[in-house]
Amino acid sequence: MTFERSSISMHYARTIAAAARRHGLDDQKLLADAGLDPTLVVATRGPRMTSEQFAALLLGYWRCANDEFLGQTRTPGKHGTFALMAKQAVNARNLRGVYRHISRFYDLFTEEFQLTLREEGNEAWFEMTLTHPQLDTDHLFTEFFLLLWHRFPGWLIGRFIPLIRVQVSYPRPAHGREYRLIFPAEVTFDQPRIALVFDRQLLNEPLVQTEDTLRNHLENAPLVWVTRPNFFPHYTRKVTNYLTHCLHTQHTLSQASMETAATELHVTSRTLRRKLTQEKTSFQALKDKVRQDLAIQLLNQPELTISQISQRLGFSDPAAFTRAFKSWLGIPPKEYRKSG
């Protein structure tokens, strides 16, 4: 696994398959065409799917059902609607213009949801209100489109949009642990509004993409939306790639340090520390993030023991891994595995 990619819960495959059955589609063929074994999809503790499989499943549903709203609304959103919106959005002046255009476009197109950009103090709120929230029983629509409203505008300005928080209007679902992989911020539940909240100053960021780059982006959608964005600050990206490489070549992160990373990047450790500070991160934070992502993936492989996973991640012993994992997700790894 690289920093740009991570595995995805089969919960989403089950939800899309259920939507397909409700609308008279062959869900078994839909899953098989995406490279998914239907017998493994229904297993509550089965393996996770790759980003490529999930993207193929989304695209297959859109084409078969002619519905970009994934069967979670009363009236479908015809396939191709997002692309039409995007071809107009790429001509906006800045991020503020992008969010305003998205809101206006879908307001003209559908009554299934409303989008609003609100500026309040130092914060920008991009809010979504569902007309029939009871139809989005597994929150697939909400989760996917919040992800889309975050990642596509970020791609347009050529940078990752740091989120202050994400708000949703429902209680924490059983698959709530996936939110740490979907959203790079705290998610608060049972809120009065569904919203992405970020620094208002980002609304002034100009667009860097063009109609030509958009064409390639859409050709690779939805895969580009369901994988981790790869436009991170320069040294953050380089250090993350180095740490990921360590996992694949040494099978451990124990030997990776600020000094070894600096040598690999042909800078002094002092310079690297300063650059990461300027990018509002640290070597340890990036190391923890790489460990966290891989830990989640490995814990979904039942044949691996906690001790083996701990060793693979470069911890001194299983107890150290347990303490770290609990600090990341709030529960120990054994409990996380049981809840899968």
mmCIF file of N, CA, C and O in Angstrom, residues 82-83 85-102 148-161 202 204-215 217-218 224-225 229-231:
data_model
loop_
_atom_site.group_PDB
_atom_site.id
_atom_site.type_symbol
_atom_site.label_atom_id
_atom_site.label_comp_id
_atom_site.label_asym_id
_atom_site.label_seq_id
_atom_site.Cartn_x
_atom_site.Cartn_y
_atom_site.Cartn_z
ATOM 1 N N PHE A 82 -22.130 14.890 -13.482
ATOM 2 C CA PHE A 82 -20.964 15.459 -12.798
ATOM 3 C C PHE A 82 -19.958 15.986 -13.812
ATOM 4 O O PHE A 82 -19.381 17.067 -13.617
ATOM 5 N N ALA A 83 -19.717 15.239 -14.869
ATOM 6 C CA ALA A 83 -18.750 15.668 -15.879
ATOM 7 C C ALA A 83 -19.161 17.001 -16.495
ATOM 8 O O ALA A 83 -18.317 17.876 -16.733
ATOM 9 N N MET A 85 -20.954 19.344 -15.023
ATOM 10 C CA MET A 85 -20.696 20.357 -14.008
ATOM 11 C C MET A 85 -19.209 20.701 -13.951
ATOM 12 O O MET A 85 -18.811 21.867 -13.881
ATOM 13 N N ALA A 86 -18.361 19.660 -14.001
ATOM 14 C CA ALA A 86 -16.923 19.856 -13.872
ATOM 15 C C ALA A 86 -16.349 20.663 -15.035
ATOM 16 O O ALA A 86 -15.443 21.480 -14.845
ATOM 17 N N LYS A 87 -16.866 20.450 -16.228
ATOM 18 C CA LYS A 87 -16.365 21.169 -17.405
ATOM 19 C C LYS A 87 -16.638 22.659 -17.311
ATOM 20 O O LYS A 87 -15.945 23.468 -17.946
ATOM 21 N N GLN A 88 -17.635 23.032 -16.529
ATOM 22 C CA GLN A 88 -17.905 24.450 -16.298
ATOM 23 C C GLN A 88 -17.119 24.961 -15.096
ATOM 24 O O GLN A 88 -16.624 26.089 -15.088
ATOM 25 N N ALA A 89 -16.978 24.126 -14.088
ATOM 26 C CA ALA A 89 -16.283 24.530 -12.859
ATOM 27 C C ALA A 89 -14.824 24.852 -13.100
ATOM 28 O O ALA A 89 -14.250 25.716 -12.420
ATOM 29 N N VAL A 90 -14.181 24.190 -14.078
ATOM 30 C CA VAL A 90 -12.757 24.394 -14.315
ATOM 31 C C VAL A 90 -12.461 25.813 -14.786
ATOM 32 O O VAL A 90 -11.305 26.264 -14.769
ATOM 33 N N ASN A 91 -13.479 26.550 -15.188
ATOM 34 C CA ASN A 91 -13.293 27.927 -15.645
ATOM 35 C C ASN A 91 -13.517 28.955 -14.544
ATOM 36 O O ASN A 91 -13.441 30.166 -14.795
ATOM 37 N N ALA A 92 -13.779 28.503 -13.328
ATOM 38 C CA ALA A 92 -13.968 29.432 -12.216
ATOM 39 C C ALA A 92 -12.642 30.127 -11.885
ATOM 40 O O ALA A 92 -11.561 29.624 -12.189
ATOM 41 N N ARG A 93 -12.732 31.288 -11.228
ATOM 42 C CA ARG A 93 -11.529 32.050 -10.888
ATOM 43 C C ARG A 93 -10.791 31.453 -9.696
ATOM 44 O O ARG A 93 -9.565 31.440 -9.660
ATOM 45 N N ASN A 94 -11.541 30.987 -8.710
ATOM 46 C CA ASN A 94 -10.919 30.513 -7.480
ATOM 47 C C ASN A 94 -11.813 29.458 -6.825
ATOM 48 O O ASN A 94 -12.870 29.097 -7.368
ATOM 49 N N LEU A 95 -11.386 28.983 -5.660
ATOM 50 C CA LEU A 95 -12.132 27.926 -4.976
ATOM 51 C C LEU A 95 -13.530 28.394 -4.589
ATOM 52 O O LEU A 95 -14.479 27.611 -4.629
ATOM 53 N N ARG A 96 -13.663 29.638 -4.227
ATOM 54 C CA ARG A 96 -14.984 30.183 -3.897
ATOM 55 C C ARG A 96 -15.924 30.046 -5.096
ATOM 56 O O ARG A 96 -17.071 29.621 -4.973
ATOM 57 N N GLY A 97 -15.405 30.363 -6.273
ATOM 58 C CA GLY A 97 -16.209 30.242 -7.486
ATOM 59 C C GLY A 97 -16.589 28.805 -7.784
ATOM 60 O O GLY A 97 -17.690 28.529 -8.281
ATOM 61 N N VAL A 98 -15.682 27.866 -7.475
ATOM 62 C CA VAL A 98 -15.971 26.445 -7.697
ATOM 63 C C VAL A 98 -17.146 25.999 -6.836
ATOM 64 O O VAL A 98 -18.107 25.400 -7.326
ATOM 65 N N TYR A 99 -17.083 26.292 -5.537
ATOM 66 C CA TYR A 99 -18.153 25.859 -4.643
ATOM 67 C C TYR A 99 -19.477 26.555 -4.969
ATOM 68 O O TYR A 99 -20.544 25.939 -4.863
ATOM 69 N N ARG A 100 -19.418 27.795 -5.366
ATOM 70 C CA ARG A 100 -20.655 28.486 -5.751
ATOM 71 C C ARG A 100 -21.242 27.878 -7.021
ATOM 72 O O ARG A 100 -22.460 27.722 -7.143
ATOM 73 N N HIS A 101 -20.358 27.517 -7.965
ATOM 74 C CA HIS A 101 -20.849 26.900 -9.200
ATOM 75 C C HIS A 101 -21.475 25.541 -8.932
ATOM 76 O O HIS A 101 -22.553 25.230 -9.467
ATOM 77 N N ILE A 102 -20.820 24.710 -8.101
ATOM 78 C CA ILE A 102 -21.382 23.402 -7.770
ATOM 79 C C ILE A 102 -22.774 23.564 -7.180
ATOM 80 O O ILE A 102 -23.713 22.843 -7.541
ATOM 81 N N LEU A 148 -16.463 13.700 -2.424
ATOM 82 C CA LEU A 148 -16.327 14.308 -3.742
ATOM 83 C C LEU A 148 -16.211 15.824 -3.643
ATOM 84 O O LEU A 148 -15.383 16.446 -4.326
ATOM 85 N N TRP A 149 -17.031 16.441 -2.772
ATOM 86 C CA TRP A 149 -16.985 17.910 -2.632
ATOM 87 C C TRP A 149 -15.669 18.360 -2.000
ATOM 88 O O TRP A 149 -15.296 19.524 -2.104
ATOM 89 N N HIS A 150 -14.970 17.455 -1.357
ATOM 90 C CA HIS A 150 -13.666 17.788 -0.789
ATOM 91 C C HIS A 150 -12.540 17.551 -1.799
ATOM 92 O O HIS A 150 -11.697 18.432 -2.016
ATOM 93 N N ARG A 151 -12.546 16.416 -2.444
ATOM 94 C CA ARG A 151 -11.397 16.033 -3.268
ATOM 95 C C ARG A 151 -11.372 16.689 -4.646
ATOM 96 O O ARG A 151 -10.305 17.068 -5.130
ATOM 97 N N PHE A 152 -12.522 16.834 -5.290
ATOM 98 C CA PHE A 152 -12.506 17.432 -6.624
ATOM 99 C C PHE A 152 -12.122 18.913 -6.579
ATOM 100 O O PHE A 152 -11.239 19.337 -7.335
ATOM 101 N N PRO A 153 -12.726 19.731 -5.713
ATOM 102 C CA PRO A 153 -12.272 21.125 -5.640
ATOM 103 C C PRO A 153 -10.800 21.240 -5.249
ATOM 104 O O PRO A 153 -10.082 22.122 -5.741
ATOM 105 N N GLY A 154 -10.329 20.349 -4.366
ATOM 106 C CA GLY A 154 -8.918 20.367 -4.003
ATOM 107 C C GLY A 154 -8.034 20.097 -5.211
ATOM 108 O O GLY A 154 -6.983 20.724 -5.386
ATOM 109 N N TRP A 155 -8.455 19.160 -6.039
ATOM 110 C CA TRP A 155 -7.692 18.882 -7.261
ATOM 111 C C TRP A 155 -7.661 20.107 -8.162
ATOM 112 O O TRP A 155 -6.623 20.423 -8.764
ATOM 113 N N LEU A 156 -8.758 20.813 -8.251
ATOM 114 C CA LEU A 156 -8.821 21.990 -9.125
ATOM 115 C C LEU A 156 -7.818 23.068 -8.723
ATOM 116 O O LEU A 156 -7.259 23.759 -9.581
ATOM 117 N N ILE A 157 -7.580 23.226 -7.416
ATOM 118 C CA ILE A 157 -6.621 24.252 -6.975
ATOM 119 C C ILE A 157 -5.226 23.663 -6.775
ATOM 120 O O ILE A 157 -4.302 24.364 -6.366
ATOM 121 N N GLY A 158 -5.094 22.360 -7.041
ATOM 122 C CA GLY A 158 -3.785 21.734 -6.997
ATOM 123 C C GLY A 158 -3.213 21.534 -5.619
ATOM 124 O O GLY A 158 -1.994 21.437 -5.461
ATOM 125 N N ARG A 159 -4.071 21.449 -4.615
ATOM 126 C CA ARG A 159 -3.572 21.214 -3.269
ATOM 127 C C ARG A 159 -4.629 20.544 -2.413
ATOM 128 O O ARG A 159 -5.822 20.625 -2.705
ATOM 129 N N PHE A 160 -4.162 19.868 -1.407
ATOM 130 C CA PHE A 160 -5.056 19.211 -0.464
ATOM 131 C C PHE A 160 -5.723 20.280 0.396
ATOM 132 O O PHE A 160 -5.059 21.183 0.891
ATOM 133 N N ILE A 161 -7.055 20.195 0.566
ATOM 134 C CA ILE A 161 -7.779 21.160 1.390
ATOM 135 C C ILE A 161 -7.814 20.646 2.826
ATOM 136 O O ILE A 161 -8.530 19.682 3.122
ATOM 137 N N LEU A 202 -8.847 29.820 2.189
ATOM 138 C CA LEU A 202 -8.632 28.917 1.060
ATOM 139 C C LEU A 202 -9.561 29.212 -0.109
ATOM 140 O O LEU A 202 -9.266 28.839 -1.244
ATOM 141 N N ASN A 204 -9.929 31.807 -1.609
ATOM 142 C CA ASN A 204 -9.273 32.720 -2.550
ATOM 143 C C ASN A 204 -8.239 32.025 -3.419
ATOM 144 O O ASN A 204 -7.668 32.656 -4.320
ATOM 145 N N GLU A 205 -7.992 30.739 -3.167
ATOM 146 C CA GLU A 205 -6.990 30.003 -3.940
ATOM 147 C C GLU A 205 -7.400 29.907 -5.411
ATOM 148 O O GLU A 205 -8.520 29.494 -5.734
ATOM 149 N N PRO A 206 -6.506 30.279 -6.332
ATOM 150 C CA PRO A 206 -6.832 30.197 -7.768
ATOM 151 C C PRO A 206 -6.774 28.769 -8.279
ATOM 152 O O PRO A 206 -6.111 27.911 -7.693
ATOM 153 N N LEU A 207 -7.452 28.517 -9.370
ATOM 154 C CA LEU A 207 -7.421 27.193 -9.988
ATOM 155 C C LEU A 207 -6.131 27.020 -10.779
ATOM 156 O O LEU A 207 -5.637 27.974 -11.408
ATOM 157 N N VAL A 208 -5.592 25.808 -10.777
ATOM 158 C CA VAL A 208 -4.377 25.517 -11.539
ATOM 159 C C VAL A 208 -4.649 24.505 -12.648
ATOM 160 O O VAL A 208 -3.793 24.281 -13.505
ATOM 161 N N GLN A 209 -5.814 23.887 -12.640
ATOM 162 C CA GLN A 209 -6.140 22.896 -13.668
ATOM 163 C C GLN A 209 -6.749 23.569 -14.895
ATOM 164 O O GLN A 209 -7.236 24.693 -14.841
ATOM 165 N N THR A 210 -6.703 22.855 -16.001
ATOM 166 C CA THR A 210 -7.211 23.373 -17.276
ATOM 167 C C THR A 210 -8.204 22.380 -17.873
ATOM 168 O O THR A 210 -8.393 21.272 -17.346
ATOM 169 N N GLU A 211 -8.817 22.764 -18.981
ATOM 170 C CA GLU A 211 -9.746 21.856 -19.647
ATOM 171 C C GLU A 211 -9.027 20.590 -20.102
ATOM 172 O O GLU A 211 -9.615 19.504 -20.106
ATOM 173 N N ASP A 212 -7.758 20.723 -20.478
ATOM 174 C CA ASP A 212 -6.995 19.549 -20.915
ATOM 175 C C ASP A 212 -6.725 18.593 -19.755
ATOM 176 O O ASP A 212 -6.881 17.370 -19.894
ATOM 177 N N THR A 213 -6.295 19.131 -18.619
ATOM 178 C CA THR A 213 -6.030 18.256 -17.478
ATOM 179 C C THR A 213 -7.327 17.682 -16.928
ATOM 180 O O THR A 213 -7.342 16.560 -16.410
ATOM 181 N N LEU A 214 -8.425 18.434 -17.032
ATOM 182 C CA LEU A 214 -9.721 17.927 -16.578
ATOM 183 C C LEU A 214 -10.144 16.725 -17.411
ATOM 184 O O LEU A 214 -10.701 15.756 -16.876
ATOM 185 N N ARG A 215 -9.869 16.763 -18.688
ATOM 186 C CA ARG A 215 -10.255 15.649 -19.557
ATOM 187 C C ARG A 215 -9.603 14.349 -19.071
ATOM 188 O O ARG A 215 -10.259 13.320 -18.949
ATOM 189 N N HIS A 217 -8.469 13.831 -16.024
ATOM 190 C CA HIS A 217 -9.004 13.575 -14.687
ATOM 191 C C HIS A 217 -10.315 12.808 -14.764
ATOM 192 O O HIS A 217 -10.520 11.822 -14.045
ATOM 193 N N LEU A 218 -11.210 13.236 -15.645
ATOM 194 C CA LEU A 218 -12.507 12.580 -15.770
ATOM 195 C C LEU A 218 -12.379 11.182 -16.367
ATOM 196 O O LEU A 218 -13.159 10.289 -16.036
ATOM 197 N N VAL A 224 -9.749 8.370 -9.234
ATOM 198 C CA VAL A 224 -9.003 9.504 -8.684
ATOM 199 C C VAL A 224 -9.691 10.106 -7.458
ATOM 200 O O VAL A 224 -9.071 10.843 -6.699
ATOM 201 N N TRP A 225 -10.956 9.789 -7.254
ATOM 202 C CA TRP A 225 -11.674 10.335 -6.097
ATOM 203 C C TRP A 225 -11.614 9.401 -4.897
ATOM 204 O O TRP A 225 -11.737 9.859 -3.764
ATOM 205 N N PRO A 229 -5.471 11.662 -2.258
ATOM 206 C CA PRO A 229 -4.923 12.687 -3.151
ATOM 207 C C PRO A 229 -3.391 12.662 -3.120
ATOM 208 O O PRO A 229 -2.781 12.458 -2.079
ATOM 209 N N ASN A 230 -2.764 12.884 -4.285
ATOM 210 C CA ASN A 230 -1.309 12.834 -4.331
ATOM 211 C C ASN A 230 -0.676 14.209 -4.468
ATOM 212 O O ASN A 230 0.496 14.338 -4.781
ATOM 213 N N PHE A 231 -1.475 15.283 -4.240
ATOM 214 C CA PHE A 231 -0.892 16.625 -4.300
ATOM 215 C C PHE A 231 -0.691 17.152 -2.876
ATOM 216 O O PHE A 231 -1.466 17.932 -2.369
#
